């Protein structure tokens, strides 16, 4: 699977200019080749199309994906950068590329830009919060994760990450509430159960923590997350 999905023309919402409309066939064919596994063919076609239409942000981003698939990371990054500059709706692809290359601070800046451009973009918020957690900045991850969970309460991974961010920030009561919310939706979520037990132990509620672990072990006796 691809490291990240590059939005199509309709998803990117480029400005409806005559220039954009005139290259839609090249974009469509290039994307079809790339999706079909013809990376070399897509790269050659898109290189020509970009040379003829350098201001088309969606085309630049798609060309960046072709370069990325061919192992040309730095060249791909330049195309993603140009695409994001031409159309802020394409910033997420740039952020994900930076993140994949280990350029955390640059990636965080672009994730924030993507989330600012489209406050309803949960993928941008999730990318931002995950990068912040990996950078050991849990307090900064709380707010974007709250926004994700509010809009997608069944997103178990994000809800669990919210618990981790709150726990890492020292807000143990809120962390416990978040972990309980995960268990209410997925009782077999052993990571959240184990973390909730740890939080309860820290809050001096050892008996409750032990009972929580026992209940989990009855259903998942081999779970390493529940072993103490």
mmCIF file of the C-alpha atoms, coordinates in Angstrom:
data_MODEL
# 
_entry.id   MODEL 
# 
loop_
_atom_site.group_PDB 
_atom_site.id 
_atom_site.type_symbol 
_atom_site.label_atom_id 
_atom_site.label_alt_id 
_atom_site.label_comp_id 
_atom_site.label_asym_id 
_atom_site.label_entity_id 
_atom_site.label_seq_id 
_atom_site.pdbx_PDB_ins_code 
_atom_site.Cartn_x 
_atom_site.Cartn_y 
_atom_site.Cartn_z 
_atom_site.occupancy 
_atom_site.B_iso_or_equiv 
_atom_site.pdbx_formal_charge 
_atom_site.auth_seq_id 
_atom_site.auth_comp_id 
_atom_site.auth_asym_id 
_atom_site.auth_atom_id 
_atom_site.pdbx_PDB_model_num 
ATOM 1   C CA . UNK A 1 1   ? 0.000   0.000   0.000   1.00 0.00 ? 1   UNK A CA 1 
ATOM 2   C CA . UNK A 1 2   ? 1.016   3.598   -0.559  1.00 0.00 ? 2   UNK A CA 1 
ATOM 3   C CA . UNK A 1 3   ? 2.530   5.527   2.329   1.00 0.00 ? 3   UNK A CA 1 
ATOM 4   C CA . UNK A 1 4   ? -0.068  8.184   1.729   1.00 0.00 ? 4   UNK A CA 1 
ATOM 5   C CA . UNK A 1 5   ? -2.906  8.898   -0.637  1.00 0.00 ? 5   UNK A CA 1 
ATOM 6   C CA . UNK A 1 6   ? -2.509  11.856  -2.952  1.00 0.00 ? 6   UNK A CA 1 
ATOM 7   C CA . UNK A 1 7   ? -5.847  13.589  -3.442  1.00 0.00 ? 7   UNK A CA 1 
ATOM 8   C CA . UNK A 1 8   ? -7.341  13.429  -6.901  1.00 0.00 ? 8   UNK A CA 1 
ATOM 9   C CA . UNK A 1 9   ? -8.318  16.534  -8.792  1.00 0.00 ? 9   UNK A CA 1 
ATOM 10  C CA . UNK A 1 10  ? -11.868 16.423  -7.470  1.00 0.00 ? 10  UNK A CA 1 
ATOM 11  C CA . UNK A 1 11  ? -10.656 15.955  -3.872  1.00 0.00 ? 11  UNK A CA 1 
ATOM 12  C CA . UNK A 1 12  ? -8.028  18.648  -4.073  1.00 0.00 ? 12  UNK A CA 1 
ATOM 13  C CA . UNK A 1 13  ? -10.579 21.246  -5.169  1.00 0.00 ? 13  UNK A CA 1 
ATOM 14  C CA . UNK A 1 14  ? -8.236  23.241  -7.458  1.00 0.00 ? 14  UNK A CA 1 
ATOM 15  C CA . UNK A 1 15  ? -9.397  26.566  -8.796  1.00 0.00 ? 15  UNK A CA 1 
ATOM 16  C CA . UNK A 1 16  ? -11.638 25.939  -11.819 1.00 0.00 ? 16  UNK A CA 1 
ATOM 17  C CA . UNK A 1 17  ? -9.423  27.638  -14.365 1.00 0.00 ? 17  UNK A CA 1 
ATOM 18  C CA . UNK A 1 18  ? -9.319  26.920  -18.079 1.00 0.00 ? 18  UNK A CA 1 
ATOM 19  C CA . UNK A 1 19  ? -5.739  25.756  -17.644 1.00 0.00 ? 19  UNK A CA 1 
ATOM 20  C CA . UNK A 1 20  ? -6.792  23.225  -14.999 1.00 0.00 ? 20  UNK A CA 1 
ATOM 21  C CA . UNK A 1 21  ? -9.573  21.914  -17.221 1.00 0.00 ? 21  UNK A CA 1 
ATOM 22  C CA . UNK A 1 22  ? -7.279  21.629  -20.236 1.00 0.00 ? 22  UNK A CA 1 
ATOM 23  C CA . UNK A 1 23  ? -4.980  19.060  -18.625 1.00 0.00 ? 23  UNK A CA 1 
ATOM 24  C CA . UNK A 1 24  ? -7.614  16.912  -16.935 1.00 0.00 ? 24  UNK A CA 1 
ATOM 25  C CA . UNK A 1 25  ? -7.024  14.122  -19.446 1.00 0.00 ? 25  UNK A CA 1 
ATOM 26  C CA . UNK A 1 26  ? -3.284  14.027  -18.715 1.00 0.00 ? 26  UNK A CA 1 
ATOM 27  C CA . UNK A 1 27  ? -4.038  13.957  -15.005 1.00 0.00 ? 27  UNK A CA 1 
ATOM 28  C CA . UNK A 1 28  ? -6.546  11.153  -15.412 1.00 0.00 ? 28  UNK A CA 1 
ATOM 29  C CA . UNK A 1 29  ? -4.238  9.061   -17.566 1.00 0.00 ? 29  UNK A CA 1 
ATOM 30  C CA . UNK A 1 30  ? -1.254  9.653   -15.307 1.00 0.00 ? 30  UNK A CA 1 
ATOM 31  C CA . UNK A 1 31  ? -3.211  8.609   -12.259 1.00 0.00 ? 31  UNK A CA 1 
ATOM 32  C CA . UNK A 1 32  ? -4.557  5.517   -14.000 1.00 0.00 ? 32  UNK A CA 1 
ATOM 33  C CA . UNK A 1 33  ? -1.033  4.450   -14.919 1.00 0.00 ? 33  UNK A CA 1 
ATOM 34  C CA . UNK A 1 34  ? 0.239   5.038   -11.418 1.00 0.00 ? 34  UNK A CA 1 
ATOM 35  C CA . UNK A 1 35  ? -2.619  3.144   -9.788  1.00 0.00 ? 35  UNK A CA 1 
ATOM 36  C CA . UNK A 1 36  ? -2.125  0.368   -12.323 1.00 0.00 ? 36  UNK A CA 1 
ATOM 37  C CA . UNK A 1 37  ? 1.509   -0.028  -11.327 1.00 0.00 ? 37  UNK A CA 1 
ATOM 38  C CA . UNK A 1 38  ? 3.091   1.574   -14.396 1.00 0.00 ? 38  UNK A CA 1 
ATOM 39  C CA . UNK A 1 39  ? 5.280   3.914   -12.369 1.00 0.00 ? 39  UNK A CA 1 
ATOM 40  C CA . UNK A 1 40  ? 7.766   4.608   -15.177 1.00 0.00 ? 40  UNK A CA 1 
ATOM 41  C CA . UNK A 1 41  ? 4.988   5.379   -17.646 1.00 0.00 ? 41  UNK A CA 1 
ATOM 42  C CA . UNK A 1 42  ? 3.179   7.617   -15.187 1.00 0.00 ? 42  UNK A CA 1 
ATOM 43  C CA . UNK A 1 43  ? 6.383   9.425   -14.295 1.00 0.00 ? 43  UNK A CA 1 
ATOM 44  C CA . UNK A 1 44  ? 7.263   10.156  -17.923 1.00 0.00 ? 44  UNK A CA 1 
ATOM 45  C CA . UNK A 1 45  ? 3.748   11.313  -18.796 1.00 0.00 ? 45  UNK A CA 1 
ATOM 46  C CA . UNK A 1 46  ? 3.420   13.492  -15.713 1.00 0.00 ? 46  UNK A CA 1 
ATOM 47  C CA . UNK A 1 47  ? 6.883   15.019  -16.170 1.00 0.00 ? 47  UNK A CA 1 
ATOM 48  C CA . UNK A 1 48  ? 5.835   16.237  -19.616 1.00 0.00 ? 48  UNK A CA 1 
ATOM 49  C CA . UNK A 1 49  ? 2.488   17.472  -18.320 1.00 0.00 ? 49  UNK A CA 1 
ATOM 50  C CA . UNK A 1 50  ? 4.087   19.397  -15.450 1.00 0.00 ? 50  UNK A CA 1 
ATOM 51  C CA . UNK A 1 51  ? 6.610   20.968  -17.824 1.00 0.00 ? 51  UNK A CA 1 
ATOM 52  C CA . UNK A 1 52  ? 3.726   22.250  -19.921 1.00 0.00 ? 52  UNK A CA 1 
ATOM 53  C CA . UNK A 1 53  ? 1.563   23.242  -16.942 1.00 0.00 ? 53  UNK A CA 1 
ATOM 54  C CA . UNK A 1 54  ? 3.886   24.172  -14.063 1.00 0.00 ? 54  UNK A CA 1 
ATOM 55  C CA . UNK A 1 55  ? 1.194   26.072  -12.162 1.00 0.00 ? 55  UNK A CA 1 
ATOM 56  C CA . UNK A 1 56  ? -1.177  23.132  -11.839 1.00 0.00 ? 56  UNK A CA 1 
ATOM 57  C CA . UNK A 1 57  ? -0.927  22.181  -8.163  1.00 0.00 ? 57  UNK A CA 1 
ATOM 58  C CA . UNK A 1 58  ? -2.853  18.904  -8.417  1.00 0.00 ? 58  UNK A CA 1 
ATOM 59  C CA . UNK A 1 59  ? -0.724  17.756  -11.317 1.00 0.00 ? 59  UNK A CA 1 
ATOM 60  C CA . UNK A 1 60  ? 2.450   18.622  -9.391  1.00 0.00 ? 60  UNK A CA 1 
ATOM 61  C CA . UNK A 1 61  ? 1.273   16.576  -6.429  1.00 0.00 ? 61  UNK A CA 1 
ATOM 62  C CA . UNK A 1 62  ? 0.444   13.584  -8.576  1.00 0.00 ? 62  UNK A CA 1 
ATOM 63  C CA . UNK A 1 63  ? 3.846   13.818  -10.234 1.00 0.00 ? 63  UNK A CA 1 
ATOM 64  C CA . UNK A 1 64  ? 5.353   13.898  -6.744  1.00 0.00 ? 64  UNK A CA 1 
ATOM 65  C CA . UNK A 1 65  ? 3.617   10.630  -5.964  1.00 0.00 ? 65  UNK A CA 1 
ATOM 66  C CA . UNK A 1 66  ? 5.054   9.055   -9.115  1.00 0.00 ? 66  UNK A CA 1 
ATOM 67  C CA . UNK A 1 67  ? 8.544   10.213  -8.153  1.00 0.00 ? 67  UNK A CA 1 
ATOM 68  C CA . UNK A 1 68  ? 8.045   8.931   -4.618  1.00 0.00 ? 68  UNK A CA 1 
ATOM 69  C CA . UNK A 1 69  ? 6.955   5.534   -5.900  1.00 0.00 ? 69  UNK A CA 1 
ATOM 70  C CA . UNK A 1 70  ? 10.138  5.464   -8.012  1.00 0.00 ? 70  UNK A CA 1 
ATOM 71  C CA . UNK A 1 71  ? 12.337  6.163   -4.984  1.00 0.00 ? 71  UNK A CA 1 
ATOM 72  C CA . UNK A 1 72  ? 13.096  9.811   -5.829  1.00 0.00 ? 72  UNK A CA 1 
ATOM 73  C CA . UNK A 1 73  ? 12.267  11.219  -2.406  1.00 0.00 ? 73  UNK A CA 1 
ATOM 74  C CA . UNK A 1 74  ? 13.867  14.662  -2.645  1.00 0.00 ? 74  UNK A CA 1 
ATOM 75  C CA . UNK A 1 75  ? 12.511  15.285  -6.139  1.00 0.00 ? 75  UNK A CA 1 
ATOM 76  C CA . UNK A 1 76  ? 9.083   14.147  -4.985  1.00 0.00 ? 76  UNK A CA 1 
ATOM 77  C CA . UNK A 1 77  ? 9.257   16.446  -1.979  1.00 0.00 ? 77  UNK A CA 1 
ATOM 78  C CA . UNK A 1 78  ? 9.833   19.441  -4.238  1.00 0.00 ? 78  UNK A CA 1 
ATOM 79  C CA . UNK A 1 79  ? 6.719   18.570  -6.230  1.00 0.00 ? 79  UNK A CA 1 
ATOM 80  C CA . UNK A 1 80  ? 4.664   18.175  -3.067  1.00 0.00 ? 80  UNK A CA 1 
ATOM 81  C CA . UNK A 1 81  ? 5.971   21.532  -1.847  1.00 0.00 ? 81  UNK A CA 1 
ATOM 82  C CA . UNK A 1 82  ? 4.987   23.196  -5.113  1.00 0.00 ? 82  UNK A CA 1 
ATOM 83  C CA . UNK A 1 83  ? 1.581   21.536  -5.029  1.00 0.00 ? 83  UNK A CA 1 
ATOM 84  C CA . UNK A 1 84  ? 0.914   22.742  -1.497  1.00 0.00 ? 84  UNK A CA 1 
ATOM 85  C CA . UNK A 1 85  ? 2.050   26.263  -2.388  1.00 0.00 ? 85  UNK A CA 1 
ATOM 86  C CA . UNK A 1 86  ? -0.322  26.336  -5.338  1.00 0.00 ? 86  UNK A CA 1 
ATOM 87  C CA . UNK A 1 87  ? -3.267  24.771  -3.542  1.00 0.00 ? 87  UNK A CA 1 
ATOM 88  C CA . UNK A 1 88  ? -3.386  24.632  0.288   1.00 0.00 ? 88  UNK A CA 1 
ATOM 89  C CA . UNK A 1 89  ? -5.836  21.750  -0.026  1.00 0.00 ? 89  UNK A CA 1 
ATOM 90  C CA . UNK A 1 90  ? -2.882  19.585  -1.047  1.00 0.00 ? 90  UNK A CA 1 
ATOM 91  C CA . UNK A 1 91  ? -0.724  20.399  1.975   1.00 0.00 ? 91  UNK A CA 1 
ATOM 92  C CA . UNK A 1 92  ? -1.431  17.091  3.691   1.00 0.00 ? 92  UNK A CA 1 
ATOM 93  C CA . UNK A 1 93  ? 0.490   15.152  1.023   1.00 0.00 ? 93  UNK A CA 1 
ATOM 94  C CA . UNK A 1 94  ? 3.490   17.423  1.633   1.00 0.00 ? 94  UNK A CA 1 
ATOM 95  C CA . UNK A 1 95  ? 3.207   16.959  5.404   1.00 0.00 ? 95  UNK A CA 1 
ATOM 96  C CA . UNK A 1 96  ? 3.062   13.175  5.132   1.00 0.00 ? 96  UNK A CA 1 
ATOM 97  C CA . UNK A 1 97  ? 6.096   13.099  2.857   1.00 0.00 ? 97  UNK A CA 1 
ATOM 98  C CA . UNK A 1 98  ? 8.108   15.211  5.294   1.00 0.00 ? 98  UNK A CA 1 
ATOM 99  C CA . UNK A 1 99  ? 6.949   13.001  8.149   1.00 0.00 ? 99  UNK A CA 1 
ATOM 100 C CA . UNK A 1 100 ? 7.994   9.837   6.294   1.00 0.00 ? 100 UNK A CA 1 
ATOM 101 C CA . UNK A 1 101 ? 11.441  11.339  5.743   1.00 0.00 ? 101 UNK A CA 1 
ATOM 102 C CA . UNK A 1 102 ? 11.891  12.007  9.452   1.00 0.00 ? 102 UNK A CA 1 
ATOM 103 C CA . UNK A 1 103 ? 11.689  15.801  9.123   1.00 0.00 ? 103 UNK A CA 1 
ATOM 104 C CA . UNK A 1 104 ? 9.422   16.100  12.125  1.00 0.00 ? 104 UNK A CA 1 
ATOM 105 C CA . UNK A 1 105 ? 9.435   19.851  12.734  1.00 0.00 ? 105 UNK A CA 1 
ATOM 106 C CA . UNK A 1 106 ? 8.795   20.628  9.064   1.00 0.00 ? 106 UNK A CA 1 
ATOM 107 C CA . UNK A 1 107 ? 6.062   17.990  8.999   1.00 0.00 ? 107 UNK A CA 1 
ATOM 108 C CA . UNK A 1 108 ? 4.394   19.466  12.083  1.00 0.00 ? 108 UNK A CA 1 
ATOM 109 C CA . UNK A 1 109 ? 4.348   22.898  10.452  1.00 0.00 ? 109 UNK A CA 1 
ATOM 110 C CA . UNK A 1 110 ? 2.646   21.479  7.370   1.00 0.00 ? 110 UNK A CA 1 
ATOM 111 C CA . UNK A 1 111 ? 0.178   19.354  9.335   1.00 0.00 ? 111 UNK A CA 1 
ATOM 112 C CA . UNK A 1 112 ? -0.831  22.504  11.194  1.00 0.00 ? 112 UNK A CA 1 
ATOM 113 C CA . UNK A 1 113 ? -1.196  24.367  7.909   1.00 0.00 ? 113 UNK A CA 1 
ATOM 114 C CA . UNK A 1 114 ? -3.367  21.584  6.492   1.00 0.00 ? 114 UNK A CA 1 
ATOM 115 C CA . UNK A 1 115 ? -5.569  21.536  9.592   1.00 0.00 ? 115 UNK A CA 1 
ATOM 116 C CA . UNK A 1 116 ? -5.844  25.321  9.535   1.00 0.00 ? 116 UNK A CA 1 
ATOM 117 C CA . UNK A 1 117 ? -6.859  25.317  5.876   1.00 0.00 ? 117 UNK A CA 1 
ATOM 118 C CA . UNK A 1 118 ? -9.549  22.697  6.482   1.00 0.00 ? 118 UNK A CA 1 
ATOM 119 C CA . UNK A 1 119 ? -10.501 22.461  10.174  1.00 0.00 ? 119 UNK A CA 1 
ATOM 120 C CA . UNK A 1 120 ? -12.695 19.477  9.364   1.00 0.00 ? 120 UNK A CA 1 
ATOM 121 C CA . UNK A 1 121 ? -9.828  17.415  7.959   1.00 0.00 ? 121 UNK A CA 1 
ATOM 122 C CA . UNK A 1 122 ? -9.453  14.611  10.480  1.00 0.00 ? 122 UNK A CA 1 
ATOM 123 C CA . UNK A 1 123 ? -6.543  13.093  8.561   1.00 0.00 ? 123 UNK A CA 1 
ATOM 124 C CA . UNK A 1 124 ? -4.525  16.283  9.035   1.00 0.00 ? 124 UNK A CA 1 
ATOM 125 C CA . UNK A 1 125 ? -5.393  16.386  12.740  1.00 0.00 ? 125 UNK A CA 1 
ATOM 126 C CA . UNK A 1 126 ? -4.496  12.710  13.171  1.00 0.00 ? 126 UNK A CA 1 
ATOM 127 C CA . UNK A 1 127 ? -1.208  13.184  11.365  1.00 0.00 ? 127 UNK A CA 1 
ATOM 128 C CA . UNK A 1 128 ? -0.414  16.194  13.530  1.00 0.00 ? 128 UNK A CA 1 
ATOM 129 C CA . UNK A 1 129 ? -1.279  14.476  16.801  1.00 0.00 ? 129 UNK A CA 1 
ATOM 130 C CA . UNK A 1 130 ? 0.576   11.257  15.957  1.00 0.00 ? 130 UNK A CA 1 
ATOM 131 C CA . UNK A 1 131 ? 3.699   13.215  15.021  1.00 0.00 ? 131 UNK A CA 1 
ATOM 132 C CA . UNK A 1 132 ? 3.461   15.171  18.284  1.00 0.00 ? 132 UNK A CA 1 
ATOM 133 C CA . UNK A 1 133 ? 3.147   11.989  20.327  1.00 0.00 ? 133 UNK A CA 1 
ATOM 134 C CA . UNK A 1 134 ? 6.138   10.439  18.588  1.00 0.00 ? 134 UNK A CA 1 
ATOM 135 C CA . UNK A 1 135 ? 8.060   13.649  19.285  1.00 0.00 ? 135 UNK A CA 1 
ATOM 136 C CA . UNK A 1 136 ? 7.166   13.239  22.985  1.00 0.00 ? 136 UNK A CA 1 
ATOM 137 C CA . UNK A 1 137 ? 5.006   16.371  23.055  1.00 0.00 ? 137 UNK A CA 1 
ATOM 138 C CA . UNK A 1 138 ? 1.773   14.912  24.457  1.00 0.00 ? 138 UNK A CA 1 
ATOM 139 C CA . UNK A 1 139 ? 0.339   18.151  25.800  1.00 0.00 ? 139 UNK A CA 1 
ATOM 140 C CA . UNK A 1 140 ? 0.268   19.622  22.292  1.00 0.00 ? 140 UNK A CA 1 
ATOM 141 C CA . UNK A 1 141 ? -1.443  16.503  20.938  1.00 0.00 ? 141 UNK A CA 1 
ATOM 142 C CA . UNK A 1 142 ? -4.447  16.755  23.275  1.00 0.00 ? 142 UNK A CA 1 
ATOM 143 C CA . UNK A 1 143 ? -6.359  19.486  21.450  1.00 0.00 ? 143 UNK A CA 1 
ATOM 144 C CA . UNK A 1 144 ? -6.189  18.010  17.923  1.00 0.00 ? 144 UNK A CA 1 
ATOM 145 C CA . UNK A 1 145 ? -7.061  14.562  19.276  1.00 0.00 ? 145 UNK A CA 1 
ATOM 146 C CA . UNK A 1 146 ? -10.083 15.957  21.124  1.00 0.00 ? 146 UNK A CA 1 
ATOM 147 C CA . UNK A 1 147 ? -11.297 17.425  17.837  1.00 0.00 ? 147 UNK A CA 1 
ATOM 148 C CA . UNK A 1 148 ? -10.864 14.099  16.064  1.00 0.00 ? 148 UNK A CA 1 
ATOM 149 C CA . UNK A 1 149 ? -12.668 12.111  18.750  1.00 0.00 ? 149 UNK A CA 1 
ATOM 150 C CA . UNK A 1 150 ? -15.514 14.613  18.955  1.00 0.00 ? 150 UNK A CA 1 
ATOM 151 C CA . UNK A 1 151 ? -16.175 14.160  15.242  1.00 0.00 ? 151 UNK A CA 1 
ATOM 152 C CA . UNK A 1 152 ? -15.379 10.453  15.077  1.00 0.00 ? 152 UNK A CA 1 
ATOM 153 C CA . UNK A 1 153 ? -16.225 8.890   18.466  1.00 0.00 ? 153 UNK A CA 1 
ATOM 154 C CA . UNK A 1 154 ? -15.807 5.374   17.071  1.00 0.00 ? 154 UNK A CA 1 
ATOM 155 C CA . UNK A 1 155 ? -12.206 6.037   16.026  1.00 0.00 ? 155 UNK A CA 1 
ATOM 156 C CA . UNK A 1 156 ? -10.732 3.758   18.672  1.00 0.00 ? 156 UNK A CA 1 
ATOM 157 C CA . UNK A 1 157 ? -7.096  4.448   17.816  1.00 0.00 ? 157 UNK A CA 1 
ATOM 158 C CA . UNK A 1 158 ? -7.525  8.222   18.137  1.00 0.00 ? 158 UNK A CA 1 
ATOM 159 C CA . UNK A 1 159 ? -9.506  7.835   21.363  1.00 0.00 ? 159 UNK A CA 1 
ATOM 160 C CA . UNK A 1 160 ? -6.725  5.671   22.755  1.00 0.00 ? 160 UNK A CA 1 
ATOM 161 C CA . UNK A 1 161 ? -4.125  8.195   21.646  1.00 0.00 ? 161 UNK A CA 1 
ATOM 162 C CA . UNK A 1 162 ? -6.119  10.899  23.425  1.00 0.00 ? 162 UNK A CA 1 
ATOM 163 C CA . UNK A 1 163 ? -5.851  8.892   26.615  1.00 0.00 ? 163 UNK A CA 1 
ATOM 164 C CA . UNK A 1 164 ? -2.104  8.536   26.101  1.00 0.00 ? 164 UNK A CA 1 
ATOM 165 C CA . UNK A 1 165 ? -1.720  12.273  25.420  1.00 0.00 ? 165 UNK A CA 1 
ATOM 166 C CA . UNK A 1 166 ? -3.666  13.181  28.555  1.00 0.00 ? 166 UNK A CA 1 
ATOM 167 C CA . UNK A 1 167 ? -1.725  10.657  30.628  1.00 0.00 ? 167 UNK A CA 1 
ATOM 168 C CA . UNK A 1 168 ? 1.566   11.951  29.269  1.00 0.00 ? 168 UNK A CA 1 
ATOM 169 C CA . UNK A 1 169 ? 0.457   15.484  30.111  1.00 0.00 ? 169 UNK A CA 1 
ATOM 170 C CA . UNK A 1 170 ? -0.212  14.526  33.726  1.00 0.00 ? 170 UNK A CA 1 
ATOM 171 C CA . UNK A 1 171 ? -4.012  14.863  33.534  1.00 0.00 ? 171 UNK A CA 1 
ATOM 172 C CA . UNK A 1 172 ? -4.694  11.417  34.953  1.00 0.00 ? 172 UNK A CA 1 
ATOM 173 C CA . UNK A 1 173 ? -8.395  11.863  35.662  1.00 0.00 ? 173 UNK A CA 1 
ATOM 174 C CA . UNK A 1 174 ? -9.088  12.931  32.073  1.00 0.00 ? 174 UNK A CA 1 
ATOM 175 C CA . UNK A 1 175 ? -6.861  10.101  30.813  1.00 0.00 ? 175 UNK A CA 1 
ATOM 176 C CA . UNK A 1 176 ? -8.876  7.582   32.836  1.00 0.00 ? 176 UNK A CA 1 
ATOM 177 C CA . UNK A 1 177 ? -12.084 8.959   31.355  1.00 0.00 ? 177 UNK A CA 1 
ATOM 178 C CA . UNK A 1 178 ? -10.676 8.627   27.840  1.00 0.00 ? 178 UNK A CA 1 
ATOM 179 C CA . UNK A 1 179 ? -9.547  5.043   28.418  1.00 0.00 ? 179 UNK A CA 1 
ATOM 180 C CA . UNK A 1 180 ? -12.942 4.166   29.895  1.00 0.00 ? 180 UNK A CA 1 
ATOM 181 C CA . UNK A 1 181 ? -14.563 5.593   26.797  1.00 0.00 ? 181 UNK A CA 1 
ATOM 182 C CA . UNK A 1 182 ? -12.465 3.260   24.642  1.00 0.00 ? 182 UNK A CA 1 
ATOM 183 C CA . UNK A 1 183 ? -13.399 0.235   26.760  1.00 0.00 ? 183 UNK A CA 1 
ATOM 184 C CA . UNK A 1 184 ? -17.089 1.145   26.581  1.00 0.00 ? 184 UNK A CA 1 
ATOM 185 C CA . UNK A 1 185 ? -16.879 0.794   22.806  1.00 0.00 ? 185 UNK A CA 1 
ATOM 186 C CA . UNK A 1 186 ? -14.317 -2.029  22.678  1.00 0.00 ? 186 UNK A CA 1 
ATOM 187 C CA . UNK A 1 187 ? -14.023 -4.073  25.892  1.00 0.00 ? 187 UNK A CA 1 
ATOM 188 C CA . UNK A 1 188 ? -11.160 -6.121  24.416  1.00 0.00 ? 188 UNK A CA 1 
ATOM 189 C CA . UNK A 1 189 ? -8.953  -3.033  23.906  1.00 0.00 ? 189 UNK A CA 1 
ATOM 190 C CA . UNK A 1 190 ? -6.154  -4.404  26.058  1.00 0.00 ? 190 UNK A CA 1 
ATOM 191 C CA . UNK A 1 191 ? -3.846  -1.403  25.664  1.00 0.00 ? 191 UNK A CA 1 
ATOM 192 C CA . UNK A 1 192 ? -6.477  0.970   27.055  1.00 0.00 ? 192 UNK A CA 1 
ATOM 193 C CA . UNK A 1 193 ? -7.365  -1.506  29.799  1.00 0.00 ? 193 UNK A CA 1 
ATOM 194 C CA . UNK A 1 194 ? -3.724  -1.843  30.811  1.00 0.00 ? 194 UNK A CA 1 
ATOM 195 C CA . UNK A 1 195 ? -3.144  1.916   30.741  1.00 0.00 ? 195 UNK A CA 1 
ATOM 196 C CA . UNK A 1 196 ? -6.326  2.574   32.717  1.00 0.00 ? 196 UNK A CA 1 
ATOM 197 C CA . UNK A 1 197 ? -5.146  0.098   35.351  1.00 0.00 ? 197 UNK A CA 1 
ATOM 198 C CA . UNK A 1 198 ? -1.823  1.925   35.524  1.00 0.00 ? 198 UNK A CA 1 
ATOM 199 C CA . UNK A 1 199 ? -3.570  5.287   35.926  1.00 0.00 ? 199 UNK A CA 1 
ATOM 200 C CA . UNK A 1 200 ? -5.832  3.895   38.657  1.00 0.00 ? 200 UNK A CA 1 
ATOM 201 C CA . UNK A 1 201 ? -2.789  2.513   40.456  1.00 0.00 ? 201 UNK A CA 1 
ATOM 202 C CA . UNK A 1 202 ? -1.150  5.934   40.345  1.00 0.00 ? 202 UNK A CA 1 
ATOM 203 C CA . UNK A 1 203 ? -4.336  7.464   41.754  1.00 0.00 ? 203 UNK A CA 1 
ATOM 204 C CA . UNK A 1 204 ? -4.222  5.097   44.729  1.00 0.00 ? 204 UNK A CA 1 
ATOM 205 C CA . UNK A 1 205 ? -7.035  2.878   43.511  1.00 0.00 ? 205 UNK A CA 1 
ATOM 206 C CA . UNK A 1 206 ? -5.081  -0.354  43.445  1.00 0.00 ? 206 UNK A CA 1 
ATOM 207 C CA . UNK A 1 207 ? -7.968  -2.738  44.115  1.00 0.00 ? 207 UNK A CA 1 
ATOM 208 C CA . UNK A 1 208 ? -9.956  -1.295  41.241  1.00 0.00 ? 208 UNK A CA 1 
ATOM 209 C CA . UNK A 1 209 ? -6.903  -1.612  38.992  1.00 0.00 ? 209 UNK A CA 1 
ATOM 210 C CA . UNK A 1 210 ? -6.410  -5.274  39.929  1.00 0.00 ? 210 UNK A CA 1 
ATOM 211 C CA . UNK A 1 211 ? -10.064 -6.061  39.271  1.00 0.00 ? 211 UNK A CA 1 
ATOM 212 C CA . UNK A 1 212 ? -9.877  -4.351  35.890  1.00 0.00 ? 212 UNK A CA 1 
ATOM 213 C CA . UNK A 1 213 ? -6.878  -6.456  34.910  1.00 0.00 ? 213 UNK A CA 1 
ATOM 214 C CA . UNK A 1 214 ? -8.492  -9.675  36.146  1.00 0.00 ? 214 UNK A CA 1 
ATOM 215 C CA . UNK A 1 215 ? -11.560 -9.024  34.012  1.00 0.00 ? 215 UNK A CA 1 
ATOM 216 C CA . UNK A 1 216 ? -9.368  -8.418  30.999  1.00 0.00 ? 216 UNK A CA 1 
ATOM 217 C CA . UNK A 1 217 ? -7.299  -11.548 31.563  1.00 0.00 ? 217 UNK A CA 1 
ATOM 218 C CA . UNK A 1 218 ? -10.417 -13.681 31.702  1.00 0.00 ? 218 UNK A CA 1 
ATOM 219 C CA . UNK A 1 219 ? -11.115 -12.751 28.084  1.00 0.00 ? 219 UNK A CA 1 
ATOM 220 C CA . UNK A 1 220 ? -7.463  -12.399 26.967  1.00 0.00 ? 220 UNK A CA 1 
ATOM 221 C CA . UNK A 1 221 ? -5.315  -14.616 29.207  1.00 0.00 ? 221 UNK A CA 1 
ATOM 222 C CA . UNK A 1 222 ? -2.196  -14.219 27.046  1.00 0.00 ? 222 UNK A CA 1 
ATOM 223 C CA . UNK A 1 223 ? -2.316  -10.453 26.613  1.00 0.00 ? 223 UNK A CA 1 
ATOM 224 C CA . UNK A 1 224 ? 1.039   -8.863  27.445  1.00 0.00 ? 224 UNK A CA 1 
ATOM 225 C CA . UNK A 1 225 ? -0.743  -5.527  27.957  1.00 0.00 ? 225 UNK A CA 1 
ATOM 226 C CA . UNK A 1 226 ? -2.558  -6.961  30.985  1.00 0.00 ? 226 UNK A CA 1 
ATOM 227 C CA . UNK A 1 227 ? 0.346   -8.781  32.654  1.00 0.00 ? 227 UNK A CA 1 
ATOM 228 C CA . UNK A 1 228 ? 1.658   -7.196  35.828  1.00 0.00 ? 228 UNK A CA 1 
# 
